[in-house]
Amino acid sequence: MITFENVVKQYPNGFRAVDGLSLEVAPGEICVFIGPSGCGKTTTMRMVNRLISVSSGRILVEGRDNRDIPAEELRRKIGYAIQQIGLFPHMTIYENVAVVPHLLGWEESRIRSQVDRLLELVGLDPDEQRDKYPRQLSGGQQQRVGVARALGADPPIMLMDEPFGAIDPITREVLQDEFLQIQKEISKTIIFVTHDIDEAIKMGDRIAILREGRIVQFDTPDTILAHPKNNFVRDFVGADRALKRLGLVRINEVMDTDPPMVAYEAKIEEARNIIQKRKLRSAFVVDRDGRLRGWVDKEAAERETSLTEAMAEVPYSDIAVRQNATVRDALSAMVTRSFRITPVVDSKGKLVGSISLRSLQELVERDDSEASEVSP
Amino acid sequence: MTEEVTVTQGRRQVPVISLIWLGLAVLLLVLSFFSVPLKDARFAGESASLAPNFWLPTLAPDTNSRDGMTLISVGAIDTGIPFWILAFVFAGLELWLARIFAQRDEKLIRPLFRAATVFLAFWSFFGHLPLWDALLSTIFPRSPQILYPRTTVIELTAQHLELVIVSSVITIGIGLALGIMVTRAQFREFLPLVSDFVNAGQTVPTLGIVAIMVPIIGLGFWPAIVALILYGMLPVVRNAIAGLEAVDPFVIDSARGMGMTPSQILWQIELPNASRIILAGIRTSVVINIGTAALGAYAGSGGLGVPIAGGLSQTIFPFVLLGALPAALLAILIDYVLERIEFVLTPKGLQIEK
Amino acid sequence: MGGIIASFGFFFLPLLELKPNRLASGIPFELLQLGGDTRYIILFLLTFIVLAVALNRTTETRGWTLVALGNTMMFLTLFLGALAGANLIGNAETLLEGVNLRNPRILPSAGLILGLVGGYVTLFGGLSDLRKAKTPRVALIVAAWSGLALILIFLLTGQFDIYSVMVEFRARGELLGNRIVEHIMFVGVALIIGFVLGVGLGLWSFRDERMAPIILYVVGIIQTIPSLALFGVLLVPLARLGDRSASSIFLFLLVTAVIAALAIFLYRRFVQSFGPRLRQAFLIVTALLSAVPLALFVVLLSSFVFRSSFVVFTADGTVFASFRTLLSAMLLVSIALWLISRYLKKGLLKRIMRYGGLGGLALFGLTLLLAVGIGSSQFLSRVDSFAALTVRDLGVSGIGTAPAVIALTLYSLLPMVRNTYAGLVNVDPAITDAGRGMGMTPSQRFFQIELPIAFPVIMAGVRNAAVSLVGIGAIASVIGAGGLGDFILSGIDNASIDQILLGAIPAVILATLLDAGLRGLEQIFTSPGIKQV
């Protein structure tokens, strides 16, 4: 969709902001550019819609060299959202979102329905917000309008330069989640510039880490966290990259699909057996439909005479984690409740597996040893 | 406005201003060897050199002025020293100062020295009447009358400055006091009223203000002064208010938090921070006063407006230029001098680097 | 509220002055000397009531009381003054014994002025109280203007004709009309040319960062030159220019224009192949070369347009005299229609009024153009042959309106250039970047983003310029340009306050109206999304 071929940006004073960069952004993916300030990430992004000219090399947009398309025409096909938002203060929300459709000469009725659709998409009530002016909106609302405006004429490609950078952390999280949801619907090809590694990991399908105008590593978030190519990347992603990586791994990818499980109607001996056999300290109790009812620990199982008396009956949401949650969530749950093992359930509460502290430890250790093999 | 432009000459740098003085000195030296015949009747066919002598301005309390009390009197003395000597001296001094202060950014002596020397140069040129005679007779070769009778350019300029100095001192005093007063908490309710009056005052034509004083006070020095004060007050008050209002409230709050008294806050915090805007207002006011003082001719106050008004009513164009050119030059000159003073007086942290 | 006390201490100054005739000085009379008439005591009572009310605490009632008192005070000061004046005139024979009485007149004196000022201060205090109490806007407007409206009604119905200014006004009303039109004309022409040039220069300095300090410095220098001196300095070259034959000047204009066009063409063609130094030098030379014909053209055009329209609007006894009334009526009605339509709900009526108003304005413009056209053709038809035509015939001369219009244009530059530049420079770069990134062309960005956002700042500069031009315009009459300054000058000659006021008061009103009108335009065309500066 977007291909950089040996792109160089050299300024008249000789400074090379981008130095021989090549990469390809696949259709429908969010490609995050990240790196320290001055690494050329914004420059690279701005060369795509020719806000900055390429010194040598070329950029293909949908297979065409972007210099073959008149700059304005090119830009109208590419959505553009920036950190400062840059909403036009003298235009209403409606007029702001309608800028590109107007530039493209759409019919008024089409523009109207498009604007309403987009405002709804970004979670704003069109009837309420349409005729307001930017200064009447909160920062978060303004940024939603900024995204809607970038989507104005349904461009296949979007460039986003730290679009959530100037917003308070809580709203930022909300907007990130919402945007990922929107992206599922619209699946645009997006270049997303940020300096926040957490945002990059969360938003990116692939991440390009840049330094001094070159790509240091271009890979999926998981691979980058698991296998940082060198010390620069390792430092950049941070000492807690293992923890960050746990945030990327879904529980159902690593859980033990054969959890220590005993039926609610079963005898107490059955529970003792399972605990002894698997050298565990506890087992989970499920009902006839496989739903988690509670748990029984080793001492109680040996002391009491019936399972119903030995078990601690609790709502599954209190002790279990969902199978589509991240491993990081599981770790957090275990630490807060001081469990060594935690049950995993599906959305209906059915026990589908378990995950233990030890297995997490193994996961982290394995990544580390692999990574150090790559760059000692 | 004047940047420190320097040209490289070998390893050392000679400031351009030195070269300008040097060029002027050489030019005047050459000119002093030639005499040109003078056209105006008062010279009775004499000849004179176009190179001026060095004229000094004097400022004294008023003794016996033309029209009653004027508080101060501005005068001019012909020292008899040819100006080209001074020009050589200035060239040397500028060079010397540039050497002394080569290493550091000096923002007191050099701007003031520059302002003073430029002023003296203009003053000397204003004083040299043959120069004006030659200039005007070149422009108007057929005009029988060249110079405004019974007076000289420097005399008119001195009268003009008298008006400006007296009115400006009073204007600045009253204007600043008023501006400071209405921004204090206890008088703040008058602020909208005062700015209303200031804005409304803007719409009154200057000529109207000067004129209205004549039937009320009569002809002479004072009606012009009152008019100058009334009109010149507006920018001073407006900028004083704007400057004091623009001081960051958090700065004042932290000063208060450190235990400063209101008067300490005013003198140590508010006024220095507002000084740039206040000084700009004062400069505007003085420059406006120079312009309005020219209208004082119609109120009989003297000054450079006199030959303009006289020339217009008698349709003798050389007279008009004899007033208009020095008045224009004087305004630009004073604006420049004030700009330098403003530059020196503004606290360093607030100076805008140019 | 303490300030009211001060303004009323002055009530002991003379209220009126009785003059035996137009020129002789008069005898002052204090309020209490005006015979034992008890009616005048009301004024004193009013001031005491104000003081009493001012001590009151509750804001809203105090506000209304003060507003009422202020309005009454302003009105009564004038009204009772007029009554007393009539009384004085009646007794003039005895009061001014032995003086040659010819049309004795009543001069408002310091006491009267202070009465008005005091009334205004009271009104102002009341209004600020009401504003604090969040009184609805309509009520505020009524409160603020009712006293003035009453005074205006009395003024128009001739109730205040006893005052000497009004006497002067009645005597010279027709002439005053002409002078006002002249004044509006040269201020207007200068403002329009200044607007085009000033905004152009402002744009230039915005586009070319290296030129910005130079342009701003030059227009700043122009501003410091005293107006009287500038009129004087312009006199000589314009007089010289006026002596030339028109054909030679046209030839000169043509030649310089061709040279300038050539220079610009060469510059654009070869600019890439030069080094930076040479490019800059070439730029300056090109700019200077093109400045010559441009300046000359502006001088010729402004003088000619001015002269032509002048013929139309100030000619007496011709058909064109009726133009004035027609045009001003048209302008007023269209603006009124348009303004009213803004307060109406959506519907047919609103649309009719809106388009009616706008159409009226357009018609006004067209008529104006037509009038200028007719004027210029009339003007040219007086010329016998083109060969004999001098530049002076086209309206350029050292004395008269040409230097006035040019000087005023020059003076209007600084506020326009400065504000245009500041307005454009202060547009948030993120906003222009967003526009660029969305694929707006430079001209779309300029007209759809930068200009609308900078608009209020630019208009503030225009207002600033307009107000100062009205004032400086009065000075233009010393070079024979006419206008309201004529009254002021002859007033100085005759030491007649009335004549001076007859020139000064309309100038103040003109400046205020111009300011208000431009402010109205500014508000109409400024997006509500931009906070008023």
PDB file of C-alpha atoms in Angstrom, chain A residues 46 49 51 72 75-76 78 80 82 84-91 99-100 103 133 135 149, chain C residues 430-431 433-442 444-445 448-449 452-453 527-531:
ATOM      1  CA  ARG A  46       5.220  13.862   6.206  1.00  0.00           C
ATOM      2  CA  ASN A  49       1.730  13.165   1.540  1.00  0.00           C
ATOM      3  CA  LEU A  51       4.378  17.950   3.079  1.00  0.00           C
ATOM      4  CA  GLU A  72      -3.001  18.605  -3.286  1.00  0.00           C
ATOM      5  CA  ARG A  75      -3.168  14.862   0.226  1.00  0.00           C
ATOM      6  CA  ARG A  76      -6.917  14.793  -0.257  1.00  0.00           C
ATOM      7  CA  ILE A  78      -4.735  10.650   2.603  1.00  0.00           C
ATOM      8  CA  TYR A  80      -4.122  13.589   8.241  1.00  0.00           C
ATOM      9  CA  ILE A  82      -1.850  15.735  14.189  1.00  0.00           C
ATOM     10  CA  GLN A  84      -2.112  19.830  17.947  1.00  0.00           C
ATOM     11  CA  ILE A  85      -5.338  18.776  16.222  1.00  0.00           C
ATOM     12  CA  GLY A  86      -5.369  22.008  14.224  1.00  0.00           C
ATOM     13  CA  LEU A  87      -9.127  22.311  14.037  1.00  0.00           C
ATOM     14  CA  PHE A  88     -10.104  25.481  12.206  1.00  0.00           C
ATOM     15  CA  PRO A  89     -11.414  27.736  14.977  1.00  0.00           C
ATOM     16  CA  HIS A  90     -13.617  29.801  12.691  1.00  0.00           C
ATOM     17  CA  MET A  91     -15.484  26.799  11.306  1.00  0.00           C
ATOM     18  CA  VAL A  99     -13.361  20.340   4.581  1.00  0.00           C
ATOM     19  CA  VAL A 100     -11.943  17.581   2.398  1.00  0.00           C
ATOM     20  CA  LEU A 103     -12.401  20.298  -1.562  1.00  0.00           C
ATOM     21  CA  TYR A 133     -17.288  25.627  17.367  1.00  0.00           C
ATOM     22  CA  ARG A 135     -13.481  26.132  21.389  1.00  0.00           C
ATOM     23  CA  ARG A 149     -11.967  15.156   9.916  1.00  0.00           C
TER      24      ARG A 149
ATOM     25  CA  ALA C 430      -0.664  23.665  13.534  1.00  0.00           C
ATOM     26  CA  ILE C 431      -3.813  25.003  11.868  1.00  0.00           C
ATOM     27  CA  ASP C 433      -0.253  22.548   8.733  1.00  0.00           C
ATOM     28  CA  ALA C 434      -3.563  20.733   9.080  1.00  0.00           C
ATOM     29  CA  GLY C 435      -4.871  22.659   6.074  1.00  0.00           C
ATOM     30  CA  ARG C 436      -1.811  21.754   4.063  1.00  0.00           C
ATOM     31  CA  GLY C 437      -2.010  18.131   5.118  1.00  0.00           C
ATOM     32  CA  MET C 438      -5.627  17.919   4.009  1.00  0.00           C
ATOM     33  CA  GLY C 439      -4.716  19.021   0.534  1.00  0.00           C
ATOM     34  CA  MET C 440      -5.649  22.694   0.457  1.00  0.00           C
ATOM     35  CA  THR C 441      -3.883  24.743  -2.182  1.00  0.00           C
ATOM     36  CA  PRO C 442      -2.013  27.842  -0.968  1.00  0.00           C
ATOM     37  CA  GLN C 444      -7.463  27.936  -0.463  1.00  0.00           C
ATOM     38  CA  ARG C 445      -5.436  27.997   2.733  1.00  0.00           C
ATOM     39  CA  GLN C 448     -10.382  29.736   3.887  1.00  0.00           C
ATOM     40  CA  ILE C 449      -8.073  29.624   6.890  1.00  0.00           C
ATOM     41  CA  PRO C 452     -10.725  34.471   8.289  1.00  0.00           C
ATOM     42  CA  ILE C 453      -8.656  33.842  11.405  1.00  0.00           C
ATOM     43  CA  SER C 527     -16.792  33.692  12.749  1.00  0.00           C
ATOM     44  CA  PRO C 528     -18.389  33.210  16.175  1.00  0.00           C
ATOM     45  CA  GLY C 529     -15.806  30.479  16.690  1.00  0.00           C
ATOM     46  CA  ILE C 530     -13.086  33.099  17.096  1.00  0.00           C
ATOM     47  CA  LYS C 531     -13.124  34.924  20.376  1.00  0.00           C
TER      48      LYS C 531
END
